[in-house]
Amino acid sequence: MCRNVDLRQAVLAKNHALADTLRTELAARGVRVVNLLSSPGSGKTELLTLVLRRVRERGVPVAAITADLATENDARRLAASGAPVKQVLTGGLCHLEAEQVRGHLDGWLPDGTRLLFVENVGNLVCPASYDLGETLRIALMSVTEGEDKPVKYPTAFGSAHLVALTKTDLAQAAGFDAAAFTAHLGQVNPGVEVVRTSARTGQGVDTLVKRVLAVCEGAPPHRPVLDARHHAVHPAVPS
Amino acid sequence: MHELSIALAVVETVEEVAREHGAASVEAVQLRVGQLAGVVPDALRFSLEVAAQGTPLAAAELVIEEVPARALCEGCRTEFAVGTPPRLGCPRCPDAATTVVAGRELEIAAVRLPPAAACPALAASTLGSEGGP
Ligand SMILES: Nc1nc2c(ncn2[C@@H]2O[C@H](COP(=O)(O)OP(=O)(O)OP(=O)(O)O)[C@@H](O)[C@H]2O)c(=O)[nH]1
Ligand SMILES: [Mg+2]
Ligand SMILES: [Zn+2]
Ligand SMILES: [Zn+2]
């Protein structure tokens, strides 16, 4: 007779548990994590550099981790803000996992840090499935990527607490259709706020910083329908 | 590829289950993959074949159940199909909050192991020998 083990266990249960631990540990040290997701080249590094600078000007101790398949270029660019920056080379892995974030914080994250930004690998597919212990998840999309991107990548845009529309300085040249974008985004994440930003003109950077700091100070973030976690508990399937 | 990381996580968990039950091999693995899990079932199947090589899962049958996404409107309390491309808002109440009730699964539903008699560790313990390590 064969033995059936009824498991019903989330495949990413280990990552979820570790992310919870990380969130709790960091909260105890007064640190909140912000996870930035976008496709390659949407402008994460460029925007984050401005945000880090602005947060520092406000006297809030901030640090950043940036993940890439290869090269330390993004860390160099972010470090221009003056914030402590750590480059994670994923060695081919297309997303960050909670374990890597935790490993890189050990002995590096300066005491007193209040805010830790994580620039995920440029990829809208799998980073969306991995909770990194963040309190705030921001999905970015540039005006040149196509207004229907949110429905093509529902897990990433649907799980975001906040959306940053980037490179708005190019909106006109790209013929960006704001109404279509809003409609597509609303399909997967009803009620989410969009901050329109440009790293060239500085548009939206202050608003973004305000939103992030508010959540750090305990304001509840928007509740996306698709929160970052899979709901692992299901009623037993009758057999 | 994303699905390979998922496949490795599946292999790791199923290996643990087999070990806990003293089984040297696994006969079948049943996975449940939701439409909104961000995983392509065919790619996962392929990745699992690769990841299972040389493990107790090498000969395991793989069953992937795909789960269509459904959501519940908190306004009118009706459940609706999310569809493709997904639409998570209620078709009737544009401003009501909704909850996804199915379609986010990425889980190992069940594992089938060979008969206990085929397994020396378990057989030994049921025969009441001196006990394990
Ligand atoms: N016009 C314009 N260009 C921008 C803006 N932000 C970024 N860019 C340009 O877009 C390109 C990609 O920007 P990055 O900041 O490197 O994008 P990223 O998302 O960090 O890219 P990866 O880390 O490779 O995924 C660079 O050439 C930037 O100079 C913007 O607001 N306006
Ligand atoms: Mg970058
Ligand atoms: Zn990945
Ligand atoms: Zn309704």
PDB file of C-alpha atoms and ligand atoms in Angstrom, chain A residues 38-46 66-68 73-75 77-78 119-122, ligand 2:
ATOM      1  CA  SER A  38      10.766  46.816 -12.018  1.00  0.00           C
ATOM      2  CA  SER A  39      11.884  45.502 -15.381  1.00  0.00           C
ATOM      3  CA  PRO A  40      15.516  46.138 -16.346  1.00  0.00           C
ATOM      4  CA  GLY A  41      16.206  49.777 -17.048  1.00  0.00           C
ATOM      5  CA  SER A  42      12.988  51.304 -15.693  1.00  0.00           C
ATOM      6  CA  GLY A  43      15.065  53.738 -13.674  1.00  0.00           C
ATOM      7  CA  LYS A  44      15.349  52.167 -10.213  1.00  0.00           C
ATOM      8  CA  THR A  45      18.963  53.182  -9.624  1.00  0.00           C
ATOM      9  CA  GLU A  46      18.538  56.686 -11.007  1.00  0.00           C
ATOM     10  CA  THR A  66      21.283  46.703  -4.881  1.00  0.00           C
ATOM     11  CA  ALA A  67      21.151  43.348  -6.618  1.00  0.00           C
ATOM     12  CA  ASP A  68      22.409  42.596 -10.078  1.00  0.00           C
ATOM     13  CA  ASN A  73      27.915  49.817 -11.362  1.00  0.00           C
ATOM     14  CA  ASP A  74      24.619  50.377  -9.586  1.00  0.00           C
ATOM     15  CA  ALA A  75      26.266  50.393  -6.146  1.00  0.00           C
ATOM     16  CA  ARG A  77      25.935  55.193  -8.723  1.00  0.00           C
ATOM     17  CA  LEU A  78      23.873  54.882  -5.529  1.00  0.00           C
ATOM     18  CA  GLU A 119      16.850  47.494  -5.398  1.00  0.00           C
ATOM     19  CA  ASN A 120      15.816  44.083  -6.670  1.00  0.00           C
ATOM     20  CA  VAL A 121      17.161  42.450  -9.825  1.00  0.00           C
ATOM     21  CA  GLY A 122      15.563  44.078 -12.875  1.00  0.00           C
TER      22      GLY A 122
HETATM   23 MG    MG C   2      19.743  49.483 -11.382  1.00  0.00          MG
END
